[in-house]
Short mmCIF file of C-alpha atoms and ligand atoms in Angstrom, two decimals:
data_model
loop_
_atom_site.label_atom_id
_atom_site.label_comp_id
_atom_site.label_asym_id
_atom_site.label_seq_id
_atom_site.Cartn_x
_atom_site.Cartn_y
_atom_site.Cartn_z
CA MET A 505 0.00 0.00 0.00
CA SER A 506 1.52 3.27 -1.00
CA TRP A 507 0.40 6.78 -0.10
CA SER A 508 1.80 8.07 -3.41
CA THR A 509 -0.10 5.51 -5.46
CA TYR A 510 -3.25 6.33 -3.54
CA ALA A 511 -2.82 10.08 -3.98
CA SER A 512 -1.95 9.92 -7.67
CA SER A 513 -4.63 7.43 -8.67
CA LEU A 514 -7.60 8.77 -6.67
CA ILE A 515 -10.43 10.15 -8.82
CA ARG A 516 -12.35 12.88 -7.03
CA TYR A 517 -15.42 14.95 -7.86
CA PRO A 518 -15.20 17.35 -4.92
CA GLN A 519 -18.23 19.38 -5.99
CA PHE A 520 -20.38 16.50 -4.76
CA GLY A 521 -17.98 14.81 -2.37
CA PHE A 522 -17.32 11.68 -4.42
CA SER A 523 -14.10 9.72 -4.72
CA LEU A 524 -12.99 6.46 -6.31
CA ASP A 525 -9.90 4.71 -5.00
CA THR A 526 -8.49 1.96 -7.22
CA SER A 527 -5.00 2.08 -5.71
CA LEU A 528 -5.38 -1.45 -4.34
CA MET A 529 -6.23 -2.91 -7.75
CA ASP A 530 -2.58 -2.65 -8.85
CA LEU A 531 -3.40 -1.17 -12.27
CA ASP A 532 -0.18 -0.21 -14.02
CA GLU A 533 0.71 1.98 -16.98
CA ALA A 534 1.31 -1.03 -19.24
CA PHE A 535 -2.27 -2.18 -18.65
CA PHE A 536 -3.71 1.27 -19.41
CA ALA A 537 -1.60 1.47 -22.57
CA LYS A 538 -2.73 -1.96 -23.72
CA MET A 539 -6.37 -1.07 -23.14
CA ALA A 540 -6.21 2.35 -24.82
CA PRO A 541 -7.73 1.31 -28.18
CA LYS A 542 -10.62 -0.48 -26.45
CA VAL A 543 -11.15 2.50 -24.16
CA GLU A 544 -11.34 4.79 -27.17
CA LYS A 545 -13.92 2.52 -28.78
CA ALA A 546 -15.94 2.35 -25.56
CA PHE A 547 -16.11 6.15 -25.41
CA ALA A 548 -17.23 6.22 -29.05
CA ASP A 549 -19.83 3.50 -28.37
CA ILE A 550 -21.43 5.35 -25.48
CA ALA A 551 -21.44 8.62 -27.39
CA ALA A 552 -23.34 6.83 -30.15
CA LEU A 553 -25.66 5.20 -27.60
CA GLU A 554 -26.47 8.55 -26.02
CA SER A 555 -27.14 10.03 -29.45
CA GLY A 556 -29.81 7.44 -30.10
CA ALA A 557 -27.99 4.67 -31.99
CA ILE A 558 -29.50 1.18 -31.88
CA ALA A 559 -27.22 0.12 -29.03
CA ASN A 560 -29.30 -2.99 -28.35
CA PRO A 561 -29.00 -4.63 -31.77
CA ASP A 562 -30.58 -7.97 -30.82
CA GLU A 563 -33.84 -6.23 -29.93
CA GLY A 564 -33.38 -3.39 -32.44
CA ARG A 565 -33.76 -0.79 -29.69
CA MET A 566 -32.17 2.43 -28.55
CA VAL A 567 -30.85 2.56 -25.01
CA GLY A 568 -32.04 5.73 -23.33
CA HIS A 569 -31.68 5.48 -19.58
CA TYR A 570 -29.06 8.26 -19.54
CA TRP A 571 -31.63 10.66 -21.02
CA LEU A 572 -33.99 10.14 -18.11
CA ARG A 573 -32.02 12.54 -15.92
CA ASN A 574 -31.32 15.06 -18.67
CA ALA A 575 -34.13 14.95 -21.20
CA ALA A 576 -32.44 17.62 -23.29
CA LEU A 577 -29.92 14.97 -24.38
CA ALA A 578 -32.58 12.76 -25.98
CA PRO A 579 -32.19 12.94 -29.76
CA SER A 580 -35.72 14.03 -30.73
CA GLN A 581 -38.50 16.21 -29.39
CA GLU A 582 -40.79 13.19 -29.26
CA LEU A 583 -38.32 11.36 -27.01
CA ARG A 584 -37.80 14.43 -24.86
CA ASP A 585 -41.56 14.73 -24.39
CA SER A 586 -41.83 11.07 -23.50
CA ILE A 587 -39.55 11.82 -20.53
CA THR A 588 -40.74 15.23 -19.38
CA LYS A 589 -44.49 14.66 -19.71
CA PRO A 590 -44.74 11.50 -17.58
CA LEU A 591 -42.40 13.13 -15.07
CA ALA A 592 -44.71 16.11 -14.72
CA ASP A 593 -47.75 13.83 -14.67
CA LEU A 594 -46.41 11.56 -11.95
CA LYS A 595 -45.46 14.51 -9.77
CA ALA A 596 -48.94 15.96 -10.20
CA PHE A 597 -50.49 12.59 -9.42
CA ALA A 598 -48.40 12.17 -6.24
CA GLU A 599 -49.44 15.65 -5.16
CA LYS A 600 -53.11 14.79 -5.72
CA VAL A 601 -52.73 11.60 -3.70
CA HIS A 602 -51.02 13.45 -0.87
CA THR A 603 -53.63 16.19 -0.77
CA GLY A 604 -56.57 13.80 -1.06
CA GLN A 605 -57.71 15.00 -4.50
CA VAL A 606 -57.20 11.41 -5.59
CA LYS A 607 -58.61 9.44 -2.73
CA PRO A 608 -59.92 6.02 -1.77
CA LEU A 609 -63.60 5.33 -2.49
CA SER A 610 -64.15 5.07 1.26
CA GLY A 611 -62.85 8.63 1.72
CA GLY A 612 -59.85 10.02 3.54
CA VAL A 613 -56.42 9.77 1.94
CA PHE A 614 -54.32 6.87 0.69
CA GLN A 615 -51.97 5.95 3.49
CA ARG A 616 -49.76 3.22 2.08
CA ILE A 617 -48.55 1.68 -1.17
CA LEU A 618 -48.50 -1.92 -2.35
CA LEU A 619 -46.01 -2.24 -5.21
CA ILE A 620 -46.36 -5.31 -7.42
CA GLY A 621 -43.43 -6.02 -9.74
CA ILE A 622 -40.34 -8.17 -10.11
CA GLY A 623 -36.71 -7.80 -11.19
CA GLY A 624 -36.04 -4.30 -12.47
CA SER A 625 -39.68 -3.44 -11.80
CA ALA A 626 -39.18 -3.95 -8.06
CA LEU A 627 -35.49 -3.90 -7.19
CA GLY A 628 -35.00 -0.19 -7.91
CA PRO A 629 -37.98 0.88 -5.79
CA GLN A 630 -36.83 -1.52 -3.05
CA LEU A 631 -33.34 -0.01 -3.08
CA VAL A 632 -34.75 3.52 -3.04
CA THR A 633 -37.05 2.63 -0.15
CA GLU A 634 -34.28 1.07 1.90
CA ALA A 635 -31.70 3.74 1.14
CA ILE A 636 -33.65 6.98 1.22
CA GLY A 637 -37.26 6.09 2.04
CA HIS A 638 -36.95 5.91 5.79
CA GLY A 639 -39.81 7.84 7.38
CA ALA A 640 -41.51 8.27 3.98
CA ARG A 641 -44.94 9.83 4.01
CA MET A 642 -46.48 6.65 2.58
CA PRO A 643 -45.03 3.32 3.75
CA ILE A 644 -44.58 0.79 0.96
CA HIS A 645 -45.05 -2.98 0.74
CA PHE A 646 -43.93 -5.27 -2.06
CA PHE A 647 -45.20 -8.34 -3.88
CA ASP A 648 -42.05 -9.28 -5.82
CA ASN A 649 -42.66 -12.97 -6.32
CA THR A 650 -45.37 -15.53 -6.95
CA ASP A 651 -44.86 -17.09 -3.51
CA PRO A 652 -48.34 -17.34 -1.96
CA ALA A 653 -46.97 -17.39 1.58
CA GLY A 654 -45.01 -14.20 0.86
CA ILE A 655 -48.17 -12.59 -0.56
CA ASP A 656 -50.16 -13.62 2.54
CA ARG A 657 -47.53 -12.16 4.82
CA VAL A 658 -47.69 -8.79 3.08
CA LEU A 659 -51.51 -8.80 3.05
CA SER A 660 -51.53 -9.56 6.75
CA ASP A 661 -49.07 -6.71 7.39
CA ILE A 662 -51.43 -4.35 5.56
CA GLY A 663 -54.48 -5.85 7.26
CA ALA A 664 -58.00 -6.17 5.81
CA ALA A 665 -58.92 -2.69 7.07
CA GLY A 666 -55.71 -1.21 5.65
CA LEU A 667 -56.53 -2.31 2.09
CA ALA A 668 -59.16 0.41 1.72
CA LYS A 669 -56.48 3.06 2.11
CA THR A 670 -53.76 1.26 0.14
CA LEU A 671 -52.77 2.41 -3.33
CA VAL A 672 -51.63 -0.52 -5.47
CA VAL A 673 -48.91 0.25 -8.03
CA VAL A 674 -48.52 -2.55 -10.58
CA ILE A 675 -45.27 -2.27 -12.54
CA SER A 676 -44.28 -4.34 -15.55
CA LYS A 677 -42.54 -3.05 -18.63
CA SER A 678 -43.69 -5.97 -20.75
CA GLY A 679 -47.02 -6.16 -18.96
CA GLY A 680 -46.96 -9.93 -19.24
CA THR A 681 -44.60 -11.15 -16.52
CA PRO A 682 -46.36 -14.07 -14.78
CA GLU A 683 -45.16 -13.33 -11.25
CA THR A 684 -46.46 -9.76 -11.47
CA ARG A 685 -49.70 -10.85 -13.11
CA ASN A 686 -50.24 -13.40 -10.34
CA GLY A 687 -49.51 -10.84 -7.63
CA MET A 688 -52.03 -8.48 -9.20
CA ILE A 689 -54.69 -11.18 -9.43
CA GLU A 690 -54.04 -12.10 -5.78
CA ALA A 691 -54.30 -8.43 -4.77
CA LYS A 692 -57.53 -8.06 -6.72
CA ALA A 693 -58.93 -11.11 -4.96
CA ALA A 694 -58.09 -9.53 -1.60
CA TYR A 695 -59.83 -6.30 -2.60
CA ASP A 696 -62.84 -8.22 -3.92
CA ALA A 697 -63.05 -10.19 -0.65
CA ALA A 698 -63.01 -6.90 1.27
CA GLY A 699 -65.84 -5.58 -0.94
CA LEU A 700 -63.53 -2.96 -2.48
CA HIS A 701 -63.23 -1.93 -6.14
CA PHE A 702 -59.68 -2.95 -7.08
CA GLY A 703 -59.28 -0.60 -10.04
CA LYS A 704 -60.19 2.44 -7.98
CA HIS A 705 -57.20 1.67 -5.77
CA ALA A 706 -54.74 0.81 -8.53
CA VAL A 707 -52.15 2.43 -10.79
CA ALA A 708 -50.24 0.76 -13.63
CA VAL A 709 -46.74 1.48 -14.94
CA THR A 710 -46.27 -0.41 -18.20
CA GLY A 711 -45.61 -0.28 -21.91
CA THR A 712 -48.44 1.31 -23.86
CA GLY A 713 -50.80 -1.36 -25.23
CA SER A 714 -49.33 -4.18 -23.11
CA LYS A 715 -51.55 -6.81 -21.51
CA LEU A 716 -51.31 -4.95 -18.21
CA ASP A 717 -52.19 -1.69 -19.93
CA GLN A 718 -55.27 -3.28 -21.43
CA TYR A 719 -56.25 -4.88 -18.12
CA ALA A 720 -55.78 -1.58 -16.28
CA GLU A 721 -58.02 0.17 -18.78
CA LYS A 722 -60.69 -2.52 -18.51
CA GLU A 723 -60.60 -2.48 -14.70
CA GLY A 724 -60.75 1.33 -14.52
CA PHE A 725 -57.39 1.90 -12.85
CA LEU A 726 -56.90 5.41 -11.47
CA VAL A 727 -54.08 6.15 -13.88
CA ARG A 728 -51.61 4.46 -16.22
CA PHE A 729 -48.03 5.66 -16.62
CA PRO A 730 -46.10 4.67 -19.75
CA MET A 731 -42.81 2.88 -19.83
CA GLU A 732 -40.69 3.15 -22.94
CA ASP A 733 -39.04 0.24 -24.75
CA TRP A 734 -35.71 2.09 -24.78
CA VAL A 735 -35.45 1.80 -21.00
CA GLY A 736 -34.35 -1.62 -19.74
CA GLY A 737 -35.91 -3.02 -16.57
CA ARG A 738 -32.59 -3.04 -14.71
CA THR A 739 -31.95 0.60 -15.60
CA SER A 740 -35.49 1.81 -15.04
CA VAL A 741 -35.25 3.24 -11.54
CA MET A 742 -35.12 6.79 -12.95
CA SER A 743 -38.08 6.20 -15.25
CA THR A 744 -41.75 6.00 -14.24
CA VAL A 745 -40.87 2.61 -12.70
CA GLY A 746 -38.80 4.11 -9.91
CA LEU A 747 -40.18 7.64 -9.86
CA VAL A 748 -43.90 6.87 -9.43
CA PRO A 749 -43.40 4.99 -6.14
CA ALA A 750 -40.65 7.37 -5.01
CA ALA A 751 -42.78 10.46 -5.61
CA LEU A 752 -45.69 8.82 -3.79
CA GLN A 753 -43.35 8.07 -0.89
CA GLY A 754 -42.51 11.78 -0.81
CA ILE A 755 -38.87 11.24 -1.82
CA ASP A 756 -37.05 14.15 -3.45
CA ILE A 757 -36.96 12.74 -6.98
CA ASP A 758 -35.48 15.92 -8.45
CA ALA A 759 -32.43 15.52 -6.21
CA PHE A 760 -32.23 11.82 -7.14
CA LEU A 761 -32.21 12.69 -10.86
CA ALA A 762 -29.79 15.57 -10.28
CA GLY A 763 -27.30 13.23 -8.59
CA ALA A 764 -27.37 10.89 -11.55
CA ALA A 765 -27.07 13.80 -13.98
CA ALA A 766 -24.04 15.11 -12.05
CA MET A 767 -22.29 11.73 -12.24
CA ASP A 768 -23.27 11.40 -15.91
CA ALA A 769 -21.71 14.78 -16.66
CA GLU A 770 -18.40 13.71 -15.10
CA THR A 771 -18.33 10.24 -16.61
CA ARG A 772 -19.29 11.47 -20.06
CA LYS A 773 -15.89 13.17 -20.24
CA THR A 774 -13.14 11.25 -21.94
CA GLY A 775 -9.79 11.02 -20.17
CA ASP A 776 -8.19 9.50 -17.12
CA GLY A 777 -10.46 11.21 -14.62
CA ASN A 778 -13.50 9.21 -15.67
CA ALA A 779 -14.60 7.18 -12.64
CA ALA A 780 -16.88 4.85 -14.61
CA MET A 781 -14.15 4.03 -17.12
CA ARG A 782 -11.63 3.50 -14.32
CA LEU A 783 -14.06 1.15 -12.62
CA ALA A 784 -14.69 -0.77 -15.85
CA LEU A 785 -10.94 -1.07 -16.39
CA ALA A 786 -10.46 -2.30 -12.82
CA TRP A 787 -13.13 -4.98 -13.39
CA HIS A 788 -11.41 -5.92 -16.62
CA ALA A 789 -7.94 -6.12 -15.07
CA SER A 790 -9.14 -8.13 -12.11
CA GLY A 791 -11.08 -10.74 -14.08
CA ASN A 792 -8.86 -10.76 -17.16
CA GLY A 793 -11.76 -9.43 -19.20
CA LYS A 794 -13.48 -12.77 -18.66
CA GLY A 795 -15.11 -12.33 -15.26
CA GLU A 796 -12.62 -14.64 -13.59
CA LYS A 797 -13.07 -12.77 -10.31
CA ASP A 798 -16.37 -12.17 -8.54
CA MET A 799 -17.27 -8.74 -7.25
CA VAL A 800 -18.06 -8.58 -3.54
CA VAL A 801 -19.93 -5.38 -2.73
CA LEU A 802 -19.55 -4.14 0.83
CA PRO A 803 -21.34 -0.90 1.67
CA TYR A 804 -20.52 0.17 5.21
CA LYS A 805 -23.95 1.64 5.82
CA ASP A 806 -27.14 -0.18 6.74
CA SER A 807 -29.31 1.88 4.40
CA LEU A 808 -27.29 0.60 1.41
CA VAL A 809 -27.83 -3.05 2.27
CA LEU A 810 -29.82 -3.63 -0.94
CA PHE A 811 -27.22 -2.00 -3.15
CA SER A 812 -25.36 -5.27 -3.69
CA LYS A 813 -28.61 -7.00 -4.66
CA TYR A 814 -29.45 -4.15 -7.00
CA LEU A 815 -25.99 -4.35 -8.60
CA GLN A 816 -26.37 -8.10 -8.88
CA GLN A 817 -29.20 -7.63 -11.40
CA LEU A 818 -27.63 -4.61 -13.10
CA VAL A 819 -24.28 -6.30 -13.62
CA MET A 820 -25.20 -9.97 -14.04
CA GLU A 821 -28.24 -9.52 -16.30
CA SER A 822 -26.30 -6.99 -18.38
CA LEU A 823 -22.93 -8.71 -18.63
CA GLY A 824 -23.82 -12.40 -18.28
CA LYS A 825 -23.95 -13.24 -21.99
CA GLU A 826 -23.24 -16.32 -24.06
CA HIS A 827 -22.30 -14.51 -27.26
CA ASP A 828 -20.36 -11.38 -28.07
CA LEU A 829 -21.54 -8.84 -30.61
CA ASP A 830 -19.85 -10.80 -33.41
CA GLY A 831 -21.69 -14.00 -32.48
CA ALA A 832 -18.71 -15.79 -30.90
CA VAL A 833 -19.39 -17.87 -27.79
CA VAL A 834 -17.77 -15.97 -24.89
CA ASN A 835 -19.86 -16.81 -21.79
CA GLN A 836 -19.18 -13.43 -20.25
CA GLY A 837 -20.24 -12.05 -16.88
CA ILE A 838 -19.14 -10.94 -13.46
CA ALA A 839 -20.71 -12.58 -10.42
CA VAL A 840 -21.84 -10.06 -7.81
CA TYR A 841 -22.75 -10.64 -4.20
CA GLY A 842 -22.57 -8.85 -0.91
CA ASN A 843 -24.57 -7.43 1.91
CA LYS A 844 -23.06 -4.81 4.21
CA GLY A 845 -20.13 -4.07 6.46
CA SER A 846 -19.22 -4.56 9.14
CA THR A 847 -21.90 -7.24 9.49
CA ASP A 848 -20.34 -9.42 6.79
CA GLN A 849 -17.07 -9.48 8.69
CA HIS A 850 -18.84 -11.88 11.01
CA ALA A 851 -20.02 -14.06 8.13
CA TYR A 852 -18.02 -14.66 4.97
CA VAL A 853 -15.09 -12.26 5.30
CA GLN A 854 -13.14 -15.13 6.87
CA GLN A 855 -13.15 -16.84 3.46
CA LEU A 856 -12.36 -13.61 1.64
CA ARG A 857 -9.25 -13.12 3.77
CA ASP A 858 -8.00 -16.70 3.94
CA GLY A 859 -9.90 -18.83 1.44
CA VAL A 860 -10.32 -19.02 -2.32
CA ALA A 861 -8.91 -15.84 -3.89
CA ASN A 862 -11.61 -15.63 -6.57
CA PHE A 863 -12.94 -12.10 -6.02
CA PHE A 864 -12.22 -8.42 -5.69
CA ALA A 865 -14.01 -6.34 -3.11
CA THR A 866 -15.84 -3.05 -3.66
CA PHE A 867 -16.11 -1.08 -0.46
CA ILE A 868 -18.63 1.72 -0.31
CA GLU A 869 -17.69 4.24 2.29
CA VAL A 870 -20.26 6.71 3.58
CA ARG A 871 -18.27 9.32 5.40
CA LYS A 872 -20.93 10.70 7.70
CA GLY A 873 -21.81 8.43 10.59
CA ARG A 874 -25.10 9.96 11.69
CA HIS A 875 -26.95 13.24 11.95
CA GLY A 876 -26.79 14.61 15.46
CA ASP A 877 -24.42 13.93 18.30
CA SER A 878 -22.73 10.64 19.01
CA ILE A 879 -21.94 9.16 22.36
CA GLU A 880 -18.62 7.56 23.10
CA VAL A 881 -19.03 3.79 23.11
CA GLU A 882 -15.67 3.61 24.84
CA PRO A 883 -13.37 6.41 25.90
CA GLY A 884 -12.62 8.51 22.81
CA ASN A 885 -14.46 6.40 20.21
CA SER A 886 -17.95 6.48 18.72
CA SER A 887 -19.89 3.84 16.75
CA ALA A 888 -19.01 5.76 13.58
CA ASP A 889 -15.31 5.54 14.45
CA TYR A 890 -15.70 1.79 14.72
CA LEU A 891 -17.55 1.48 11.40
CA GLN A 892 -14.79 3.43 9.70
CA GLY A 893 -12.15 1.41 11.51
CA PHE A 894 -13.67 -1.85 10.33
CA LEU A 895 -13.84 -0.67 6.72
CA ARG A 896 -10.24 0.53 6.69
CA GLY A 897 -9.07 -2.49 8.62
CA THR A 898 -10.77 -5.03 6.35
CA ARG A 899 -9.51 -3.28 3.23
CA LYS A 900 -5.97 -3.47 4.58
CA ALA A 901 -6.25 -7.01 5.89
CA LEU A 902 -7.51 -8.20 2.49
CA TYR A 903 -4.74 -6.45 0.60
CA ASP A 904 -2.13 -7.84 2.97
CA SER A 905 -3.27 -11.31 1.97
CA GLY A 906 -3.20 -10.50 -1.76
CA ARG A 907 -6.89 -9.65 -2.21
CA LYS A 908 -7.60 -6.52 -4.24
CA SER A 909 -10.26 -3.92 -3.60
CA ILE A 910 -11.89 -0.74 -4.81
CA THR A 911 -13.21 1.91 -2.44
CA ILE A 912 -15.97 4.29 -3.46
CA SER A 913 -16.67 7.14 -1.05
CA ILE A 914 -19.71 9.39 -0.73
CA PRO A 915 -20.49 11.92 1.99
CA GLU A 916 -23.86 10.47 3.07
CA VAL A 917 -26.83 8.56 1.72
CA THR A 918 -29.22 11.13 0.27
CA PRO A 919 -31.43 11.08 -2.85
CA PHE A 920 -28.70 12.98 -4.69
CA GLN A 921 -25.94 10.58 -3.64
CA LEU A 922 -28.00 7.50 -4.46
CA GLY A 923 -28.43 8.94 -7.95
CA VAL A 924 -24.65 9.43 -8.11
CA LEU A 925 -23.95 5.81 -7.20
CA ILE A 926 -26.52 4.30 -9.57
CA ALA A 927 -25.35 6.42 -12.49
CA LEU A 928 -21.74 5.46 -11.81
CA PHE A 929 -22.47 1.74 -12.04
CA GLU A 930 -24.82 2.08 -15.02
CA ARG A 931 -22.10 3.75 -17.05
CA THR A 932 -19.47 1.31 -15.80
CA VAL A 933 -21.62 -1.53 -17.12
CA SER A 934 -21.96 0.25 -20.47
CA PHE A 935 -18.19 0.76 -20.70
CA TYR A 936 -17.33 -2.76 -19.59
CA ALA A 937 -19.74 -4.21 -22.17
CA SER A 938 -17.92 -2.27 -24.87
CA LEU A 939 -14.51 -3.36 -23.59
CA VAL A 940 -15.54 -7.01 -23.90
CA ASN A 941 -17.72 -6.47 -26.99
CA ILE A 942 -21.10 -7.66 -25.73
CA ASN A 943 -24.68 -6.39 -25.81
CA ALA A 944 -25.45 -5.31 -22.22
CA TYR A 945 -29.06 -4.45 -22.95
CA HIS A 946 -30.90 -7.68 -23.67
CA GLN A 947 -31.49 -10.81 -21.56
CA PRO A 948 -32.08 -13.81 -23.85
CA GLY A 949 -31.08 -16.29 -21.15
CA VAL A 950 -34.07 -15.44 -18.99
CA GLU A 951 -36.43 -16.75 -21.66
CA ALA A 952 -35.26 -20.35 -21.29
CA GLY A 953 -36.45 -20.57 -17.68
CA LYS A 954 -39.76 -18.90 -18.54
CA LYS A 955 -40.40 -21.37 -21.37
CA ALA A 956 -39.50 -24.36 -19.19
CA ALA A 957 -41.91 -23.11 -16.50
CA ALA A 958 -44.68 -22.92 -19.08
CA VAL A 959 -43.96 -26.52 -20.13
CA PHE A 960 -44.13 -27.59 -16.47
CA LEU A 961 -47.51 -25.87 -16.01
CA ASP A 962 -48.89 -27.62 -19.11
CA LEU A 963 -47.69 -30.97 -17.81
CA LEU A 964 -49.16 -30.23 -14.38
CA GLY A 965 -52.55 -29.77 -16.03
CA ALA A 966 -52.20 -33.04 -17.91
CA VAL A 967 -51.15 -34.90 -14.75
CA ARG A 968 -54.09 -33.45 -12.80
CA SER A 969 -56.48 -34.72 -15.45
CA ARG A 970 -55.19 -38.32 -15.08
CA LEU A 971 -55.64 -38.55 -11.31
CA VAL A 972 -58.34 -40.91 -10.04
CA SER A 973 -59.20 -42.59 -6.76
CA GLU A 974 -57.26 -45.68 -7.78
CA ALA A 975 -53.55 -45.37 -6.91
CA LYS A 976 -51.06 -44.85 -9.74
CA THR A 977 -47.28 -44.49 -9.93
CA ALA A 978 -45.44 -41.70 -11.70
CA ASP A 979 -44.42 -44.18 -14.41
CA GLN A 980 -48.06 -45.09 -15.10
CA ILE A 981 -49.16 -41.48 -15.40
CA ALA A 982 -46.09 -40.61 -17.46
CA PHE A 983 -47.04 -43.37 -19.89
CA GLU A 984 -50.61 -42.04 -20.10
CA VAL A 985 -49.53 -38.45 -20.79
CA ASP A 986 -46.44 -39.39 -22.78
CA ALA A 987 -44.02 -37.45 -20.57
CA ASP A 988 -40.78 -37.93 -18.70
CA PRO A 989 -41.53 -39.87 -15.44
CA GLU A 990 -39.29 -37.66 -13.32
CA ASP A 991 -41.10 -34.53 -14.54
CA VAL A 992 -44.42 -36.22 -13.75
CA TYR A 993 -43.11 -37.22 -10.32
CA HIS A 994 -42.29 -33.58 -9.51
CA CYS A 995 -45.81 -32.57 -10.54
CA LEU A 996 -47.24 -35.26 -8.26
CA THR A 997 -45.17 -34.32 -5.21
CA HIS A 998 -46.18 -30.68 -5.73
CA LEU A 999 -49.86 -31.67 -5.88
CA SER A 1000 -49.49 -33.86 -2.84
CA ALA A 1001 -47.75 -31.13 -0.78
CA ASN A 1002 -50.63 -28.80 -1.62
CA GLY A 1003 -53.35 -31.26 -0.65
CA GLU A 1004 -54.56 -32.18 -4.14
CA VAL A 1005 -53.51 -35.85 -4.10
CA GLN A 1006 -52.71 -38.52 -1.54
CA ILE A 1007 -49.25 -40.02 -1.59
CA SER A 1008 -48.31 -43.45 -0.34
CA ILE A 1009 -44.52 -43.56 0.03
CA GLY A 1010 -42.70 -46.58 -1.41
CA THR A 1011 -39.07 -47.70 -1.13
CA THR A 1012 -37.99 -45.30 -3.88
CA PRO A 1013 -39.92 -42.61 -5.79
CA LYS A 1014 -40.69 -45.25 -8.44
CA GLU A 1015 -42.84 -47.15 -5.93
CA ASP A 1016 -44.68 -44.07 -4.59
CA ASN A 1017 -48.42 -44.27 -5.29
CA PHE A 1018 -50.71 -41.31 -5.93
CA SER A 1019 -54.50 -41.16 -5.72
CA LEU A 1020 -57.27 -38.61 -5.28
O1 LIG B 2405 -40.98 -5.30 -16.07
P1 LIG B 2405 -41.25 -6.66 -16.56
O2 LIG B 2405 -41.50 -6.72 -18.02
O3 LIG B 2405 -42.35 -7.30 -15.77
O4 LIG B 2405 -39.94 -7.52 -16.34
C1 LIG B 2405 -39.43 -7.76 -15.07
C2 LIG B 2405 -38.02 -8.28 -15.16
O5 LIG B 2405 -37.98 -9.47 -15.95
C3 LIG B 2405 -36.86 -9.45 -16.82
O6 LIG B 2405 -37.32 -9.09 -18.08
C4 LIG B 2405 -36.19 -10.76 -16.92
O7 LIG B 2405 -35.85 -11.24 -15.69
C5 LIG B 2405 -35.99 -8.33 -16.24
O8 LIG B 2405 -35.10 -7.84 -17.15
C6 LIG B 2405 -37.03 -7.37 -15.82
O9 LIG B 2405 -36.54 -6.38 -14.99
#
């Protein structure tokens, strides 16, 4: 560890208190020189992307999330309007909800939000809630899965009486995601059971003309906010997806967008002082441009606990690709995990320090400990001193055992600073994708799981139709429905666990018998 290396390599944006320290990544001049042509291309790629090129060639789409915080950059008036109009509309809507101009049928004001979405249509709002939504004027609950027990738990938290004053926000870009559809149908059932008109308590955020859009129109939802096809789910937190719930929560969305715009302005500049490019180069150096090292994200601040989960989708769904842009098989990606410091020091940091050296760490330092006075937890030291001590100590201990790390510092967790952090990683992902020549903006791999689930549901229906009071084995039913016996067996155990069939256990699954 060298003070000179630290001082000469630190990238700082003092006007908003940001710094990026890559001194412990051991990047040398030879590496920068070798990467120079790719860096030049990456800058050209993002300039083209921001000017409206089809940067997502597989889907034939533009990639416009950088315009969301500076609409003036969007390449046409139509695109600019599609950012500024919904922004004005959602602010006006939030104001009407807060002042009771849009109110529940039973009167009074909406008091809480139930957000239904998954992946990029939930993770951003969840991060925002956790990071900057504490004490929000409307508490928020989430259905982000098709787990019925999870749904029941949220409904019980809201309570039957609470539903009448709950505003449901259903978010799905495609408008056809099954988990979100199921959550919405479950929510509607709860409203129906409480004798409440679902639509009069619901808002949709979705692509114009999608299945959800059509459903929302049919059910008389209070309002529908558009989502554009040039915004990807994992980069949608500054679109209607993230801003509708944030504005309803009373979060300062202008400051959030301003933070992202400020980071964009710095990382749009070419040159060595570009924090996003430095970060992308550090990822590249560490994993050999092939993702050979995982990224462990360690924010030393409780409110950023979801940041690692958020980055997991942003990085892994963007960079985890089978093919490069020329069609060659590359199986790219960077695995991301993490939670928060110093908590993780009492969990997996043991392995990071002494075990498999297959990662680099990314520390996120929040300089301010708390607002208000601190007590001394021992003579001379506060809790904040300890948190800082643990961050600095772990960083050093890892480096001493040959483990590299990056440290990103921000002054405190505010809407502005959250925007700064998100924008930094979004652009890093864009740069890294260019460096390794992949499309960061599609997700073809997700389709395989969705298709396989649909096949399972079809088989489940067929299996159900063959069940009778007389006992049958999985092999017998598989023969009847012409399917793989193991697949049939999994259908049968699912039905039995949920009380639809009786199971009589044999010596092995082949001898298990199933009957109505
Ligand atoms: O907003 P939608 O269309 O419901 O999609 C939800 C999520 O599903 C994916 O399409 C695939 O997992 C994500 O990219 C997206 O964020």
